[in-house]
PDB file of C-alpha atoms and ligand atoms in Angstrom:
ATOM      1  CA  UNK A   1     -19.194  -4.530  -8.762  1.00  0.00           C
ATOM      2  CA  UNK A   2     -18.116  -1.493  -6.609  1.00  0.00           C
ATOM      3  CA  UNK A   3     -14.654  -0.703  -7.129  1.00  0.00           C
ATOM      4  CA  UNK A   4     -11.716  -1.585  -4.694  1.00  0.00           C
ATOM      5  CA  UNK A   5      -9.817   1.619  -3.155  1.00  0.00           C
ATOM      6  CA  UNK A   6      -6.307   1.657  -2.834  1.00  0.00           C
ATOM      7  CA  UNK A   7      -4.930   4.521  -0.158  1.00  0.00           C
ATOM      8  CA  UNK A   8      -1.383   4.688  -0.267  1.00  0.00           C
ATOM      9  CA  UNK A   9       1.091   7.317   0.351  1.00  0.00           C
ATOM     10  CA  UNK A  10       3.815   8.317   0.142  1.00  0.00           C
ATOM     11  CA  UNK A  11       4.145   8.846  -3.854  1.00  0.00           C
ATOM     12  CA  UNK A  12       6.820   7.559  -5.623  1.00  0.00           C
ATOM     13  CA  UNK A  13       8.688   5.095  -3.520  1.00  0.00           C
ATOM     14  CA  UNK A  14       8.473   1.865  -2.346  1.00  0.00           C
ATOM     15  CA  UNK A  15       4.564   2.083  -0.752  1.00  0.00           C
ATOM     16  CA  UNK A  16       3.691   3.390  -4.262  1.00  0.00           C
ATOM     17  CA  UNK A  17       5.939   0.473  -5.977  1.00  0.00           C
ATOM     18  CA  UNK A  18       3.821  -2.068  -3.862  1.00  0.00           C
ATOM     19  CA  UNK A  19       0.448  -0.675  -4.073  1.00  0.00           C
ATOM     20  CA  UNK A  20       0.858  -0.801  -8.057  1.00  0.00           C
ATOM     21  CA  UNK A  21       1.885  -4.353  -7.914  1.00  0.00           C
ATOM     22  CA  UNK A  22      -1.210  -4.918  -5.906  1.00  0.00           C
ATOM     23  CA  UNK A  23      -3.123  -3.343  -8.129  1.00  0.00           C
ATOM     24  CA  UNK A  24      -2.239  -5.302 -11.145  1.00  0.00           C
ATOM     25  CA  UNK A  25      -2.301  -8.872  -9.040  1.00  0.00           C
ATOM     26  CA  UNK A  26      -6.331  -7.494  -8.351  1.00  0.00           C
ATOM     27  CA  UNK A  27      -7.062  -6.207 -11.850  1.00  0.00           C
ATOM     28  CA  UNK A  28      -6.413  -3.119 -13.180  1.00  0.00           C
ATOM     29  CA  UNK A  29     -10.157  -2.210 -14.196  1.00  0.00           C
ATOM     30  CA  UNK A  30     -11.229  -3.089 -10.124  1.00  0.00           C
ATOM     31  CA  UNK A  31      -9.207  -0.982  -8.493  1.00  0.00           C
ATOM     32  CA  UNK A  32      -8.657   2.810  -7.892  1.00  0.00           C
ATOM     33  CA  UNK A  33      -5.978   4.396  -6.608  1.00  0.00           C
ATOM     34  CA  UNK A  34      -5.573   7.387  -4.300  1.00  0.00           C
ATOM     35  CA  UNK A  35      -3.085   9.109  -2.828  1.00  0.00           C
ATOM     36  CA  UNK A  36      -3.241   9.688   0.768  1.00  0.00           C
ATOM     37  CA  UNK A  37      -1.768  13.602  -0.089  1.00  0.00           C
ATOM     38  CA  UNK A  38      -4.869  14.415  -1.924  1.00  0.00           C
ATOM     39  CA  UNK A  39      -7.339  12.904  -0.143  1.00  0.00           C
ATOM     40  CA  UNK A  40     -10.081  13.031   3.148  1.00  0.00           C
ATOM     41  CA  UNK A  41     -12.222  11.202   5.111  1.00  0.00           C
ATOM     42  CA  UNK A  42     -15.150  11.945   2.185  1.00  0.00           C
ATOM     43  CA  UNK A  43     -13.056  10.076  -0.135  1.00  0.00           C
ATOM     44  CA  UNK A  44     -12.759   6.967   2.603  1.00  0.00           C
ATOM     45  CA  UNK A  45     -16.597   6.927   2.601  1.00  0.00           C
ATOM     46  CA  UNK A  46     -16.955   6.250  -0.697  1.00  0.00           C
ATOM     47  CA  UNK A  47     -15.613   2.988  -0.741  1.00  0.00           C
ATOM     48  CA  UNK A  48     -16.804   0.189   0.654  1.00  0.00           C
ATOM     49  CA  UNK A  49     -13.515  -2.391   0.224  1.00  0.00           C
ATOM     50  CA  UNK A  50     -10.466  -0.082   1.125  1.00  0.00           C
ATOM     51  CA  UNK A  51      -6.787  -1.249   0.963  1.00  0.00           C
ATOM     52  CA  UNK A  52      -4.456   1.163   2.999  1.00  0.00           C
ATOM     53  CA  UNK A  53      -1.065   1.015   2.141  1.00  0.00           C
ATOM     54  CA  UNK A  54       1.732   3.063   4.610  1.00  0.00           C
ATOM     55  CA  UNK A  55       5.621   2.802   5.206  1.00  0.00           C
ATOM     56  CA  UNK A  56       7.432   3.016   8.800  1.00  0.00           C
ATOM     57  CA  UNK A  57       9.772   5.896   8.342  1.00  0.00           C
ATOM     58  CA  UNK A  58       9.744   7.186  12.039  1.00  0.00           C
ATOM     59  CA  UNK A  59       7.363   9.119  14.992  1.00  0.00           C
ATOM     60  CA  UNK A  60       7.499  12.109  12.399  1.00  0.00           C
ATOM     61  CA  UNK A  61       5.502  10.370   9.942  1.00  0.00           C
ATOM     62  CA  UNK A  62       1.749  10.638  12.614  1.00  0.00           C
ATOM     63  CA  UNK A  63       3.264  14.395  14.066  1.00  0.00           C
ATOM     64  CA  UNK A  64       0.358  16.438  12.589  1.00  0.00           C
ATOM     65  CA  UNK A  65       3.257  19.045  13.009  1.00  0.00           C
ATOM     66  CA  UNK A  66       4.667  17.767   9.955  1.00  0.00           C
ATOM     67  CA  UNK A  67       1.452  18.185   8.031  1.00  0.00           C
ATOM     68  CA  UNK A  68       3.508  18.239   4.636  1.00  0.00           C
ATOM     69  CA  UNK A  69       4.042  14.082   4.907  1.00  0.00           C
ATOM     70  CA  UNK A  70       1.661  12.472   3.220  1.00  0.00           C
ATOM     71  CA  UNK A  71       0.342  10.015   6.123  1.00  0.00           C
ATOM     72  CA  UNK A  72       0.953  12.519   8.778  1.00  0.00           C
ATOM     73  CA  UNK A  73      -1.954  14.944   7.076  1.00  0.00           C
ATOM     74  CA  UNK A  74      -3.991  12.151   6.603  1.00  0.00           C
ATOM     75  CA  UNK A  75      -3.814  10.116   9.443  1.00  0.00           C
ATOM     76  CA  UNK A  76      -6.310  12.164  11.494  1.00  0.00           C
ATOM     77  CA  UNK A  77      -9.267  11.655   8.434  1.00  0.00           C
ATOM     78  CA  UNK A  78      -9.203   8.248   9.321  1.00  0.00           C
ATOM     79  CA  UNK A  79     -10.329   8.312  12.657  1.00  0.00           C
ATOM     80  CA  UNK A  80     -13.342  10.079  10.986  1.00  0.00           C
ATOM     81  CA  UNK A  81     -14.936   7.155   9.701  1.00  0.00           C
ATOM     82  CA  UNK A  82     -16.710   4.238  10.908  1.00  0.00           C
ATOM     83  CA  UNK A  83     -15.752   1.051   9.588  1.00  0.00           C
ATOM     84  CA  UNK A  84     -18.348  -1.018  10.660  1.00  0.00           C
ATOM     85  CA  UNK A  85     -19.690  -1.896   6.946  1.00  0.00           C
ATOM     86  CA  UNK A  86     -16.715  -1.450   4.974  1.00  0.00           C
ATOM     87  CA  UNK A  87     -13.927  -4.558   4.279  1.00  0.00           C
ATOM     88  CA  UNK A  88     -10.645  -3.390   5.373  1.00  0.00           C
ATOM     89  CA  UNK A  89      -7.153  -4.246   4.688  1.00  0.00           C
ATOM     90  CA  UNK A  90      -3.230  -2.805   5.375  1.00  0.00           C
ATOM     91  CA  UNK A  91      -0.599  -3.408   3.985  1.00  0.00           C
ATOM     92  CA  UNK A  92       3.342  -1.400   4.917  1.00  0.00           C
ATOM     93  CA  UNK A  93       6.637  -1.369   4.118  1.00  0.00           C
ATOM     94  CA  UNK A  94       9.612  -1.853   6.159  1.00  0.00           C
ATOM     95  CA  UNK A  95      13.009  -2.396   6.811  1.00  0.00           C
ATOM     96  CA  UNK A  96      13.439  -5.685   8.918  1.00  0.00           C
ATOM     97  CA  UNK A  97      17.443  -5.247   9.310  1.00  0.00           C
ATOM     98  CA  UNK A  98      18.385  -1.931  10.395  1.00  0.00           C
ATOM     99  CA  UNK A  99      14.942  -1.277  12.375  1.00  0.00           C
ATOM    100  CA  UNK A 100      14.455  -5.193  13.800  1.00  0.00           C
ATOM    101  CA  UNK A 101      13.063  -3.658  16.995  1.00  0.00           C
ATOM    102  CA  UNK A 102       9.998  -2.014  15.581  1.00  0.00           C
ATOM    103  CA  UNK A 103       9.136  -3.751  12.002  1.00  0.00           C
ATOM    104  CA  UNK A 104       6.358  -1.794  10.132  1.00  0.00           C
ATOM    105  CA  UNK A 105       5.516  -0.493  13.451  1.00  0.00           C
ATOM    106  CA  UNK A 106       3.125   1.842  11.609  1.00  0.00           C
ATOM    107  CA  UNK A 107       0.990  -1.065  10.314  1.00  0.00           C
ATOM    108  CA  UNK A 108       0.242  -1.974  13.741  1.00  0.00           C
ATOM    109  CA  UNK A 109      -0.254   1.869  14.776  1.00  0.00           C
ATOM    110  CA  UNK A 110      -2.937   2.251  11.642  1.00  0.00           C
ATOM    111  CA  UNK A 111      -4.442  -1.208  12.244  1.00  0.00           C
ATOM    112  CA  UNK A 112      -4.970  -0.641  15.843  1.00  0.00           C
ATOM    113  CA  UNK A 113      -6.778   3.464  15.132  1.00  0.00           C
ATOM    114  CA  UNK A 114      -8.810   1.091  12.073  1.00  0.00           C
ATOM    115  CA  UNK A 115     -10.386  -1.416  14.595  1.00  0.00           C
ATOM    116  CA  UNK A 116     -11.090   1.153  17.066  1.00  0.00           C
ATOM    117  CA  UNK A 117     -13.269   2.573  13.960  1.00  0.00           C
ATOM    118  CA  UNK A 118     -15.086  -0.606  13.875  1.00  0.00           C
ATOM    119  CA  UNK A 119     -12.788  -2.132  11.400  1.00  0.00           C
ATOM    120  CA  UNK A 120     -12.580  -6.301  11.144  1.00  0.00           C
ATOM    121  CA  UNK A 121      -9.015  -6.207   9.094  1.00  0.00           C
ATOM    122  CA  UNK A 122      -8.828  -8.646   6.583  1.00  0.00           C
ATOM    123  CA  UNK A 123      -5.580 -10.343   4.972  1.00  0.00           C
ATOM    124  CA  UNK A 124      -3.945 -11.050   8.359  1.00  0.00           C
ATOM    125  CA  UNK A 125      -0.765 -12.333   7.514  1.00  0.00           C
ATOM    126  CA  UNK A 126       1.592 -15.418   9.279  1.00  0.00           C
ATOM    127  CA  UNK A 127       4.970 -13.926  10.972  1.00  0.00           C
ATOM    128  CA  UNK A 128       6.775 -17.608   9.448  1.00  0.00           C
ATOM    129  CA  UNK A 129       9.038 -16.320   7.259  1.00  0.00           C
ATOM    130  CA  UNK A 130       9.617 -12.483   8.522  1.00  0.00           C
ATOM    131  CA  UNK A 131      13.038 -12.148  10.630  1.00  0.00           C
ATOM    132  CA  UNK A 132      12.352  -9.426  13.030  1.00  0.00           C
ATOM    133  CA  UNK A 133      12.609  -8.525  17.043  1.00  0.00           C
ATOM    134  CA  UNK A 134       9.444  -6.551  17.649  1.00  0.00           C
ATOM    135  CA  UNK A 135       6.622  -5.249  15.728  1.00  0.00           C
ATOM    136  CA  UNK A 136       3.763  -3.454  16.499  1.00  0.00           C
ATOM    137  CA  UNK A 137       1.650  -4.743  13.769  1.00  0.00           C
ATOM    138  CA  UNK A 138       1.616  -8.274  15.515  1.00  0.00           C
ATOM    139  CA  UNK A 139      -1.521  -8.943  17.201  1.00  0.00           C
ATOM    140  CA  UNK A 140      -2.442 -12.484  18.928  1.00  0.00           C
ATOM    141  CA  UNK A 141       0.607 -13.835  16.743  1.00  0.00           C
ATOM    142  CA  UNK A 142      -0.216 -12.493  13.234  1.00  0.00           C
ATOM    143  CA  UNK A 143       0.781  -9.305  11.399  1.00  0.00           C
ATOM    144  CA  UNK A 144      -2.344  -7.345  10.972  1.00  0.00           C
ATOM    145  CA  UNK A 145      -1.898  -6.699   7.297  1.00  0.00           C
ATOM    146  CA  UNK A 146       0.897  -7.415   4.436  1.00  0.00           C
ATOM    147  CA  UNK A 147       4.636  -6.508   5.679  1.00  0.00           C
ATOM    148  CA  UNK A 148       7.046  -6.184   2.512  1.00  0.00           C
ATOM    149  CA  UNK A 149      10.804  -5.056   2.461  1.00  0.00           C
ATOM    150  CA  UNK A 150      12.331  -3.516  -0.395  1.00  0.00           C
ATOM    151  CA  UNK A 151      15.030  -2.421   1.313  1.00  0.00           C
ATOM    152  CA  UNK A 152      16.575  -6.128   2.046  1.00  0.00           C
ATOM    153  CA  UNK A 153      13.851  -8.910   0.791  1.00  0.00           C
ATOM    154  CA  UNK A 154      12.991  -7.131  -2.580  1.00  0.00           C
ATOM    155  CA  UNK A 155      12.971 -10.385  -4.117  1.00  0.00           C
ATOM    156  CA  UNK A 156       9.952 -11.706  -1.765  1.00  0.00           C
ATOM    157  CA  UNK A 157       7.875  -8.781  -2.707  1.00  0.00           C
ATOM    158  CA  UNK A 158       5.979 -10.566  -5.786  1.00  0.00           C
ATOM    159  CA  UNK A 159       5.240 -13.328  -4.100  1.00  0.00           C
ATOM    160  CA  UNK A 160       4.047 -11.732  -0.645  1.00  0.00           C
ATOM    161  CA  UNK A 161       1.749  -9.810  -2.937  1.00  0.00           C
ATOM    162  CA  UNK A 162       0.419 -12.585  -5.306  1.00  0.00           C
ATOM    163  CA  UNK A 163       0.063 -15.066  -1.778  1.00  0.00           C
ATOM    164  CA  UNK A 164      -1.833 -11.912  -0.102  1.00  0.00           C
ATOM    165  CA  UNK A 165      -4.085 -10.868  -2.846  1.00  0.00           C
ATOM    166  CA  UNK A 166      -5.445 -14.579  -3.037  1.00  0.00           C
ATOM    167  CA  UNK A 167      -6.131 -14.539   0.565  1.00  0.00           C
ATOM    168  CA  UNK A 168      -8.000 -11.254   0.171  1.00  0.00           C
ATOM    169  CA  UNK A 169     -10.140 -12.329  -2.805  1.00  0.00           C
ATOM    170  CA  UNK A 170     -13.189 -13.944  -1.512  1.00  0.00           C
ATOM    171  CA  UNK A 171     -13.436 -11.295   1.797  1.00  0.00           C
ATOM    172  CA  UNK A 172     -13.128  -8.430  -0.895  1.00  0.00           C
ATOM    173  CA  UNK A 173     -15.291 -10.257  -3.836  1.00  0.00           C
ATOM    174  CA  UNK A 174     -13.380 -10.065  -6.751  1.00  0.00           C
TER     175      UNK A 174
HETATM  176  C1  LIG B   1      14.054   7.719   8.684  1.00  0.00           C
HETATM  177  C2  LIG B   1      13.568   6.328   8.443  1.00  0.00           C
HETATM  178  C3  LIG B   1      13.010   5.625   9.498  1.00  0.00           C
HETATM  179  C4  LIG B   1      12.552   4.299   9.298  1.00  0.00           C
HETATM  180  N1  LIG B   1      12.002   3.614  10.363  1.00  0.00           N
HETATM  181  C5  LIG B   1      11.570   2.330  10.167  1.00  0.00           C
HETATM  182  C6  LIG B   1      11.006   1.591  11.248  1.00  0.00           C
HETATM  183  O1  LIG B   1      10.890   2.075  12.380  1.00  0.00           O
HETATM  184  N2  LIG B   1      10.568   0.316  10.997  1.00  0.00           N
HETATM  185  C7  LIG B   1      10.665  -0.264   9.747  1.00  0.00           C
HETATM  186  O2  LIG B   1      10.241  -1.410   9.582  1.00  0.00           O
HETATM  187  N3  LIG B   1      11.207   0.431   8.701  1.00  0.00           N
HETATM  188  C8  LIG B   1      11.656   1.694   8.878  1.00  0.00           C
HETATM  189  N4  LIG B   1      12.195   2.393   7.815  1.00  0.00           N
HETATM  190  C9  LIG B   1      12.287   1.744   6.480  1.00  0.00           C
HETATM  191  C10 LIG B   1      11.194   2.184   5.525  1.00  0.00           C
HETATM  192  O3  LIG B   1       9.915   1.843   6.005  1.00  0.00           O
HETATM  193  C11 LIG B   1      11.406   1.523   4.152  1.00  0.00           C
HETATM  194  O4  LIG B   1      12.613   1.978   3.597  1.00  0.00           O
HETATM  195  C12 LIG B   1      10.267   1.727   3.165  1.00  0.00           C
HETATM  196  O5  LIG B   1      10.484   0.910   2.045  1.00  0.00           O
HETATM  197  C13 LIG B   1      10.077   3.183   2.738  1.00  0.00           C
HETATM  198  O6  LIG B   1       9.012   3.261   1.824  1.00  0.00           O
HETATM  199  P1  LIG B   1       8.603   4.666   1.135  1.00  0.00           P
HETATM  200  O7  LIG B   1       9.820   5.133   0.424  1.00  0.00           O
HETATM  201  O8  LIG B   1       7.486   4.376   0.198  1.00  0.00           O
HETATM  202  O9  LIG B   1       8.198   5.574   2.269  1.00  0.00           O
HETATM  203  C14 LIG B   1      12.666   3.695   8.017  1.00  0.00           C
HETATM  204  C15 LIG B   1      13.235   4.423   6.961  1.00  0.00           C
HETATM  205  C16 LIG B   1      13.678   5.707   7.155  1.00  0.00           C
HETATM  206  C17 LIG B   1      14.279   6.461   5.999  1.00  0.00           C
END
């Protein structure tokens, strides 16, 4: 069985947190993880079952100015790749209190550059049960991939994850 990929960035905080809990919920031995830092669109096409995983921290974060953050280097490798074959999914982290207006905006703004690569996202998630104002990562009334909070719903995270990861299990074969 070909090995799921894991994309996640940035290292050490709450995306990385998530993407390890993800990780275990698939199986350790299925899954490999990059970081978005190190990697290119090469790296994308080796995988044919990719999980992205991204936080909202501001416009900065996709200024290719600011080529030292993680997702704003990488962001234009994605575009590089056709998704047409490959099983995609997102998942982000955000911050539904302080930034209600735009909730993991950036899920929505990855999503969106995915499917115009062809992508068919998978693990579409329901907004019941997210308190928020606006997000760009709804489309037709769904989130577009896994939202979590940290920041003020830590306590959901396991269970987002675990509910998520059984969703994704027959579309990603494992
Ligand atoms: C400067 C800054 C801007 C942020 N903007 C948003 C936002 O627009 N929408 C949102 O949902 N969360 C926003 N957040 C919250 C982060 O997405 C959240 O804290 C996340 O857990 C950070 O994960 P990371 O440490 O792995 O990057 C922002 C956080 C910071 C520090």
């Amino acid at each position: 069985m070909s090995k799921i990929a894991i994309f996640y960035g940035p290292v050490g905080g709450a995306v990385n947190r998530v993407a390890d809990k993800i990780k275990e919920a698939i199986g350790e031995d299925k899954v490999e993880m990059i970081a978005v830092k190190n990697a290119s669109a090469a790296d994308i096409e080796k995988y044919d079952k990719i999980i992205f995983g991204l936080s909202t921290v501001g416009k900065d974060t996709w200024d290719s100015s600011f080529s030292s953050n993680d997702w704003g280097r990488f962001m234009p490798e994605i575009g590089k790749v056709d998704y047409g074959s490959k099983k995609v999914a997102v998942f982000g982290l955000g911050d539904h209190v302080t930034y209600a207006h735009g909730f993991v905006d950036h899920i929505g703004l990855l999503g969106k550059e995915l499917m115009a690569n062809g992508a068919v996202l998978v693990g579409q998630v329901s907004t019941e049960g997210y308190e928020f104002d606006e997000s760009d990562a709804v489309v037709e009334g769904k989130f577009i991939g896994l939202p979590v909070d940290e920041d003020f719903e830590p306590e959901m995270t396991d269970k987002r994850v675990a509910s998520w990861v059984e969703q994704i299990r027959s579309d990603f074969g494992f």
